[in-house]
Short mmCIF file of C-alpha atoms and ligand atoms in Angstrom, two decimals:
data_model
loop_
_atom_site.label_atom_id
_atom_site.label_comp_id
_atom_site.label_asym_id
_atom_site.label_seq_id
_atom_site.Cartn_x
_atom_site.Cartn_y
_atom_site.Cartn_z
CA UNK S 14 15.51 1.48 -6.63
CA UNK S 15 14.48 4.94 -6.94
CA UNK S 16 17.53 6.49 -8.32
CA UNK S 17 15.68 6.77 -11.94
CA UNK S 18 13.75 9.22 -10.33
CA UNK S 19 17.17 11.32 -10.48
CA UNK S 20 15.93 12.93 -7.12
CA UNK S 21 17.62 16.77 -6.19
CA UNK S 22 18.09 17.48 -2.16
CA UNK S 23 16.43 20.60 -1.06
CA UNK S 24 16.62 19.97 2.28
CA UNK S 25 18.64 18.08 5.02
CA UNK S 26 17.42 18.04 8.53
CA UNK S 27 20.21 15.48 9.66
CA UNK S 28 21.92 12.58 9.02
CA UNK S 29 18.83 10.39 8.39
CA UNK S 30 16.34 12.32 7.10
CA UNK S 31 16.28 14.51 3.86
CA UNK S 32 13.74 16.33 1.72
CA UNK S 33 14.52 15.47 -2.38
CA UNK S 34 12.61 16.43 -5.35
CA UNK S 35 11.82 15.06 -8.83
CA UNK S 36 12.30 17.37 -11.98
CA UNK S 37 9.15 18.46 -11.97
CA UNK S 38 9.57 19.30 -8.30
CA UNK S 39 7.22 16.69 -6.53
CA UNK S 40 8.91 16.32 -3.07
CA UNK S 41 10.07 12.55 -1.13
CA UNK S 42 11.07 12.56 2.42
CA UNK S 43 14.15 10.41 1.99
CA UNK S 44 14.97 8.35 5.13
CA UNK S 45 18.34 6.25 6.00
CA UNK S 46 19.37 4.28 8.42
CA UNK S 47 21.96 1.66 9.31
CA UNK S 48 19.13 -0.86 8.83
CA UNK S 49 17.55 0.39 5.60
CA UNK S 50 16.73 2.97 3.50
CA UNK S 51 13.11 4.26 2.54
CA UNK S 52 11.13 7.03 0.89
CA UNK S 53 7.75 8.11 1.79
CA UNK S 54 5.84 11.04 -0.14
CA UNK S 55 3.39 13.42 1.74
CA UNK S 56 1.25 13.11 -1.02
CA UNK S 57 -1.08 9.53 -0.29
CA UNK S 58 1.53 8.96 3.38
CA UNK S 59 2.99 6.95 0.43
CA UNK S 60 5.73 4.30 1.22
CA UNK S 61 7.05 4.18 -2.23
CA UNK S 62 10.66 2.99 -1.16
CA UNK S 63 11.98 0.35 1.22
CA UNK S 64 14.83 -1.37 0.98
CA UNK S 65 16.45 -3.17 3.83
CA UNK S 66 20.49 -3.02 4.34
CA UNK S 67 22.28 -5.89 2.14
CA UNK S 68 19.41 -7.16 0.59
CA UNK S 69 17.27 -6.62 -2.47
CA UNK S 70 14.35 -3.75 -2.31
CA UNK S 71 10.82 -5.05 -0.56
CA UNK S 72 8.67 -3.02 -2.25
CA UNK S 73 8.44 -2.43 -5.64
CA UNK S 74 8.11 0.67 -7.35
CA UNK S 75 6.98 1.15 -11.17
CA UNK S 76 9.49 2.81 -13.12
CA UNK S 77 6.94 5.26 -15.20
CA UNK S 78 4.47 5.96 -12.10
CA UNK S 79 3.67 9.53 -12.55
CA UNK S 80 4.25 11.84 -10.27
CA UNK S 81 1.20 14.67 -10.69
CA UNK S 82 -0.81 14.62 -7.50
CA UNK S 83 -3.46 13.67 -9.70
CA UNK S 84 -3.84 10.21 -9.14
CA UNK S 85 -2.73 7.50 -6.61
CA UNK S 86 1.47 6.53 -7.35
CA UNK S 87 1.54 3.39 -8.90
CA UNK S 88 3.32 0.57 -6.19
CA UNK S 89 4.66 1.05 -3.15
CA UNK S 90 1.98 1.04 -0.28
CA UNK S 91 -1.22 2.96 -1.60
CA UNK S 92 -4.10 3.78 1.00
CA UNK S 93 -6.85 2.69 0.22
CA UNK S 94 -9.90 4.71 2.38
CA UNK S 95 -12.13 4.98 3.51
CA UNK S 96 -13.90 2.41 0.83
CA UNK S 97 -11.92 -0.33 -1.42
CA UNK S 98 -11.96 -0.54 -4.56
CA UNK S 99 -15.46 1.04 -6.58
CA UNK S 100 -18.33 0.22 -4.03
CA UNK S 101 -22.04 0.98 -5.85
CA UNK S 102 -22.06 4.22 -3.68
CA UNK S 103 -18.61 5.67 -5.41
CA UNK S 104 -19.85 4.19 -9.06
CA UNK S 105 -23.17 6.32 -8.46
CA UNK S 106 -21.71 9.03 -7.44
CA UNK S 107 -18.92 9.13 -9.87
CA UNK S 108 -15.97 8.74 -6.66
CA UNK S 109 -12.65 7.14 -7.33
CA UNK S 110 -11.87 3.84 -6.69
CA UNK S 111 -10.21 3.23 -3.58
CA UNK S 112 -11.58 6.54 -1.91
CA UNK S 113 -9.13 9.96 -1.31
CA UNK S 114 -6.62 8.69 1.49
CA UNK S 115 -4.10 7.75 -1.51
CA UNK S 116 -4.32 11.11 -3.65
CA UNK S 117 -4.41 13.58 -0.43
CA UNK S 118 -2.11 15.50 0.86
CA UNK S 119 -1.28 14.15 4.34
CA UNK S 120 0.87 16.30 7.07
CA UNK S 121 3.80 14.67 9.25
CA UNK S 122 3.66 14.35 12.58
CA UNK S 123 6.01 12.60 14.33
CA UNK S 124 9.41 10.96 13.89
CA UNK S 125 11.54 9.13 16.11
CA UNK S 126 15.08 7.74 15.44
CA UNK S 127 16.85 5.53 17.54
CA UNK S 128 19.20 2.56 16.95
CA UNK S 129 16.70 0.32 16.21
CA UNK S 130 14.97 2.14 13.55
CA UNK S 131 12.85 4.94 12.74
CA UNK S 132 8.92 5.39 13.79
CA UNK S 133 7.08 8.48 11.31
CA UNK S 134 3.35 9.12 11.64
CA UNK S 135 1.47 10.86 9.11
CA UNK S 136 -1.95 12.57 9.81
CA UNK S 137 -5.33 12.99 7.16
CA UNK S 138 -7.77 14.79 8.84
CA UNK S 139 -11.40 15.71 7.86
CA UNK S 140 -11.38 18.78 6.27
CA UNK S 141 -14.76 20.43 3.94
CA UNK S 142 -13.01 19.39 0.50
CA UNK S 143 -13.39 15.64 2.38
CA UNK S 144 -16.38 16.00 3.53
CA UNK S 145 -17.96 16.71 0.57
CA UNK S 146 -16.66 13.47 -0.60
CA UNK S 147 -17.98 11.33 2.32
CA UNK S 148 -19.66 13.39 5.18
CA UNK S 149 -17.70 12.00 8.41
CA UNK S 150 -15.47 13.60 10.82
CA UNK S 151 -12.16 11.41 11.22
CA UNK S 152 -8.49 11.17 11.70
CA UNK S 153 -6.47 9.00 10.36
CA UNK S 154 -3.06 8.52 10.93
CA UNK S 155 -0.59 6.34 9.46
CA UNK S 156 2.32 5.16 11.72
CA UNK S 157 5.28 3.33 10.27
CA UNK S 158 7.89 1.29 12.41
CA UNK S 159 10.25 0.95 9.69
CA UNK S 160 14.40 -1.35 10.92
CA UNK S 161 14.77 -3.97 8.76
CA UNK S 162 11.31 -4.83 7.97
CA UNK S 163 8.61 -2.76 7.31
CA UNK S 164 5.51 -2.84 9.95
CA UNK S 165 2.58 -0.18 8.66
CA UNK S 166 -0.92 0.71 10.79
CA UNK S 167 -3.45 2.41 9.74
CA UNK S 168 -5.72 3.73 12.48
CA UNK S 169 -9.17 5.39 11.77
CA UNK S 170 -10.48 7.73 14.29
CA UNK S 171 -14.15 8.51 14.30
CA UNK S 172 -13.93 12.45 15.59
CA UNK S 173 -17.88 13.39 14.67
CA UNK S 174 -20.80 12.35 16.51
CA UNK S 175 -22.75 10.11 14.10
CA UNK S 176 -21.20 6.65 13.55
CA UNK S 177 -19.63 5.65 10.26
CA UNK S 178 -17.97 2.38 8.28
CA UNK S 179 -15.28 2.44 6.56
CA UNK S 180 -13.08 -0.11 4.15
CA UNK S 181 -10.17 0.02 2.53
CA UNK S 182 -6.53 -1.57 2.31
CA UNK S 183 -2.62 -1.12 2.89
CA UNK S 184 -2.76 -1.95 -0.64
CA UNK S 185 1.28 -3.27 -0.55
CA UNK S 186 3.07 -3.80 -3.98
CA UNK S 187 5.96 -6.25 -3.14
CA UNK S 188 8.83 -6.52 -5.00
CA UNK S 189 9.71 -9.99 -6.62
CA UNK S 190 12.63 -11.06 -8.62
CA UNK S 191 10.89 -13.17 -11.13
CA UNK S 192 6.85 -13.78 -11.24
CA UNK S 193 7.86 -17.49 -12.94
CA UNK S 194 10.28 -18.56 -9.86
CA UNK S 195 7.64 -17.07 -7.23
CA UNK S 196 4.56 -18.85 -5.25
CA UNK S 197 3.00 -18.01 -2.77
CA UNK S 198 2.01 -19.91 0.60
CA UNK S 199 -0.47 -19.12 3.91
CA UNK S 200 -3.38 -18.12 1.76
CA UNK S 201 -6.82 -19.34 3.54
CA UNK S 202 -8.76 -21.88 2.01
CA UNK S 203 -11.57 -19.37 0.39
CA UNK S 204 -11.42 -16.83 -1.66
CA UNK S 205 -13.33 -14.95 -4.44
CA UNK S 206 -12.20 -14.34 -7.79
CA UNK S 207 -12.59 -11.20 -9.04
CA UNK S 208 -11.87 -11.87 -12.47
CA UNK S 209 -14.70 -14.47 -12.90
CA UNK S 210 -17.92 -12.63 -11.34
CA UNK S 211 -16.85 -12.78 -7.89
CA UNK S 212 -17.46 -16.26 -7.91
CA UNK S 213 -16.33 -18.13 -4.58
CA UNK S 214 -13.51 -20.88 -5.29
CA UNK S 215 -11.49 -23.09 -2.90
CA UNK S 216 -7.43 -21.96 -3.19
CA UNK S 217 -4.54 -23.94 -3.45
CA UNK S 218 -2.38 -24.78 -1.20
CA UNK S 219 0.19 -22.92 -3.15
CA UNK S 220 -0.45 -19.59 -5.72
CA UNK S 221 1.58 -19.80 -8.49
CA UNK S 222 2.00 -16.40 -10.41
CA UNK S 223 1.14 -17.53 -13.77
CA UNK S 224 -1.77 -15.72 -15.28
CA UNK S 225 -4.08 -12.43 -14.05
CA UNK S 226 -5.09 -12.32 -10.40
CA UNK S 227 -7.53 -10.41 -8.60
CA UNK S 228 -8.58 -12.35 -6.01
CA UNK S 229 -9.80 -11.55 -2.35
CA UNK S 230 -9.35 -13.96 0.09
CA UNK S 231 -10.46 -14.40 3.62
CA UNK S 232 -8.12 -13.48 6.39
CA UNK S 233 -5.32 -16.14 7.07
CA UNK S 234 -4.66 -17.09 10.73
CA UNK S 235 -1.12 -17.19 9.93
CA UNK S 236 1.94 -15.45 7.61
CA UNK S 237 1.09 -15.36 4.38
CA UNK S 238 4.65 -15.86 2.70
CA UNK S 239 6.08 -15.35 -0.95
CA UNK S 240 9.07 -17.62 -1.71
CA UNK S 241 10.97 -15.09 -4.03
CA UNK S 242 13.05 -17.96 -4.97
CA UNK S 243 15.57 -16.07 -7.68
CA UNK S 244 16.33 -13.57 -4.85
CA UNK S 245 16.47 -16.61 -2.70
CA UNK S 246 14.43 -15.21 -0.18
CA UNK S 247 10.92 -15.25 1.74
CA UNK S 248 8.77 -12.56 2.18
CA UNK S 249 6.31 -13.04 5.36
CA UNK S 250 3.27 -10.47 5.15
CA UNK S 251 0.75 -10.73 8.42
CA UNK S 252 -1.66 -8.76 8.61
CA UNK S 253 -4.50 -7.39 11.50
CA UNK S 254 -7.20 -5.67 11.56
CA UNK S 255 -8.46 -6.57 8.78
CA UNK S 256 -11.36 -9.07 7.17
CA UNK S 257 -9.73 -10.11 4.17
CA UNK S 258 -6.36 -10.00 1.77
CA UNK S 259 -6.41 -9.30 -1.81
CA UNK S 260 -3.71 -10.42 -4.02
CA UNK S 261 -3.46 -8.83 -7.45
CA UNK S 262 -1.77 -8.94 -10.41
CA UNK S 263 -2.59 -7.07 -13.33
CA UNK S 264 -0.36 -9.42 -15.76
CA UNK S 265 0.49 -8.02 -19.20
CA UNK S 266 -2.56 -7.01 -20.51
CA UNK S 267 -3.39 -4.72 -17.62
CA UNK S 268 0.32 -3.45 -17.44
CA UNK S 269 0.06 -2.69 -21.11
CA UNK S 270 -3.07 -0.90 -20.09
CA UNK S 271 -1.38 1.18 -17.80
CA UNK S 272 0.13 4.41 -18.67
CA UNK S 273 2.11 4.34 -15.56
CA UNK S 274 3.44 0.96 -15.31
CA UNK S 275 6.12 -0.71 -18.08
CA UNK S 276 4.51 -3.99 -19.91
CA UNK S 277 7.12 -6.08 -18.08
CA UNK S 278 6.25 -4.43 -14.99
CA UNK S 279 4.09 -7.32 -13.67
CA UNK S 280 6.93 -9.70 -13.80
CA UNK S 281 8.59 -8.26 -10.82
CA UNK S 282 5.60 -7.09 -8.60
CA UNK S 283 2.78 -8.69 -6.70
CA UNK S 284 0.17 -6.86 -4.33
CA UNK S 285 -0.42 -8.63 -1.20
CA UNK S 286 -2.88 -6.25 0.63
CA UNK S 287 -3.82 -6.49 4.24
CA UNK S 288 -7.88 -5.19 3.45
CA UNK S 289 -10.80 -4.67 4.93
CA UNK S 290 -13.61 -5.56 1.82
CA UNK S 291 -16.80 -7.00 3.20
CA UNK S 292 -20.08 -4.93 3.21
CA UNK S 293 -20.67 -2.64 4.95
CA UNK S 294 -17.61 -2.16 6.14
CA UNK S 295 -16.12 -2.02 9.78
CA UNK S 296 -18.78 0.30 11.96
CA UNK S 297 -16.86 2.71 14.00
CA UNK S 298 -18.96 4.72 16.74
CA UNK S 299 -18.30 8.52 17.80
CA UNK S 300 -15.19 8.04 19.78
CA UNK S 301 -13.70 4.97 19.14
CA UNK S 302 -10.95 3.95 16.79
CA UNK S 303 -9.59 0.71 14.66
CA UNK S 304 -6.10 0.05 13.59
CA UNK S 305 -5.23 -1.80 10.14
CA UNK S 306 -2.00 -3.00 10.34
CA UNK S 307 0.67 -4.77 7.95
CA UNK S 308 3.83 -6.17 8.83
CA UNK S 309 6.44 -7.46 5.70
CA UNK S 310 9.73 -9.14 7.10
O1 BG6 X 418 -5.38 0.87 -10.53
P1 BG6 X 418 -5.81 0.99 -9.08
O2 BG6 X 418 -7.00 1.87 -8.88
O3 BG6 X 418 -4.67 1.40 -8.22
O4 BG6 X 418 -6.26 -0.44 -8.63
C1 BG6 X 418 -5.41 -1.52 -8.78
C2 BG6 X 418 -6.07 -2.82 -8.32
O5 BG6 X 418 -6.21 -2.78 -6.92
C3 BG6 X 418 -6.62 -4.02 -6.35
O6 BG6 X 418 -6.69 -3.88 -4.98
C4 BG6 X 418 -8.00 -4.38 -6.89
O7 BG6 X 418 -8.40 -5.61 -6.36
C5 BG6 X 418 -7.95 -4.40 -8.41
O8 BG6 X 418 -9.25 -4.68 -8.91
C6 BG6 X 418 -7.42 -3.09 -8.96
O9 BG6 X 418 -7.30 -3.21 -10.36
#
């Protein structure tokens, strides 16, 4: 899935894990294991690979996503933080959407290998060229259990004195075999469209992936599952932590938009995105700490 990317090794610390670059020299930690094989990149704590052992990649990657540490890399698992999407605050101030998590460099921290799997931690921490972004002392780590599924949590630290909120997503792009043989299931009963003025609408009872969507939905109580049926499988996302889950789908028109995603690209990729996006946020005092948390089987 990520072998246009013609990757170069430039590093192997063992069997499993390997540093590889792209021609213009932007670096993946490659990871493999009996179970799966994955890529993350430093820059975002970016999943951008995952691909479980005998079956068909879970997350989908765009084929022209540009690799310039100038902008957020378009599918895999983007983190969005600390705000989703453009809040009034970030359109005032001129801030990008979905906040700096995604288009930071993050450091590694841990990683743990065993027979089951492998467990990798990144770490963001507050640092004056964040601050000047959004005043708050934090860390933020993200910890990925990866075997044959993929189970992602993001936990926000509040390391300063004052309290703050925060918002944001695990803002997954899941690969799909074919948007026309695809629906999906487990959504909750409300949502609002983005598309039409926010305006609150009552779901189906099954999301067919037929036209744009930008839609965020209340939290489900249960899996919310896409029945990939050309791959003949089912993808179960659950989420916690979080207040709502935004499903999104640019369609062609926004993919032709895109300079870093093909015009077919939307045919084999749907966002399913464990988020928190209710004002003002979720209010984290000095000391204390939240975890958002996705898990895709
Ligand atoms: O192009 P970006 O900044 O990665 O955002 C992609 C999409 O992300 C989704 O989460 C939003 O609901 C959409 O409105 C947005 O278009």
């Amino acid at each position: 899935m990520i072998s246009h990317l013609k990757l170069k090794t430039i590093r192997t610390l063992n069997e499993h894990i390997s540093i590889e670059i792209d021609q213009n020299g932007f670096e993946f930690i490659i990871l493999k294991h009996k179970k799966f094989d994955a890529a993350f990149s430093l820059y975002g704590a970016h999943l951008v690979h995952f691909q479980a052992k005998n079956a068909a990649p879970l997350i989908y990657l765009s084929k022209t996503a540009i690799y310039d540490s100038k902008k957020a890399i378009r599918g895999g698992v983007p983190i969005c933080w600390p705000w989703f999407g453009n809040t009034e605050k970030s359109k005032q101030n001129g801030l990008a959407s979905h906040g700096f998590a995604r288009t930071s460099e993050w450091t590694l921290s841990t990683i743990n290998i065993t027979d089951l799997g492998i467990d990798i931690e990144f770490l963001l921490e507050a640092s004056q060229q964040t601050k000047a972004i959004w005043p708050h002392d934090f860390n933020l780590t993200l910890k990925a259990s990866l075997t044959d599924h993929i189970e992602l949590t993001l936990v926000t630290e509040n390391t300063g004195d004052t309290p703050f909120n925060y918002s944001g997503a695990l803002h997954t792009y899941l690969h799909i075999a074919d948007h026309r043989q695809c629906t999906v299931t487990g959504l909750a009963a409300n949502y609002t469209d983005s598309l039409q003025n926010n305006q609150a609408k009552k779901s189906q009872q099954v999301l067919n992936i037929d036209r744009p969507i930008d839609s965020i939905y209340e939290k489900s109580d249960g899996a919310i599952v896409v029945n990939d049926d050309a791959y003949k499988r089912t993808i179960a996302v659950s989420n916690e932590g979080n207040d709502s889950v935004v499903v999104w789908n640019p369609w062609i028109e926004g993919a032709k938009a895109f300079a870093d995603m093909p015009d077919d690209g939307y045919q084999t990729m749907l966002c399913i995105e464990s988020a928190i996006t209710a004002d003002p946020g979720y209010s984290l005092k000095p000391g204390d700490s939240h975890a958002l948390k996705t898990i895709i089987k």
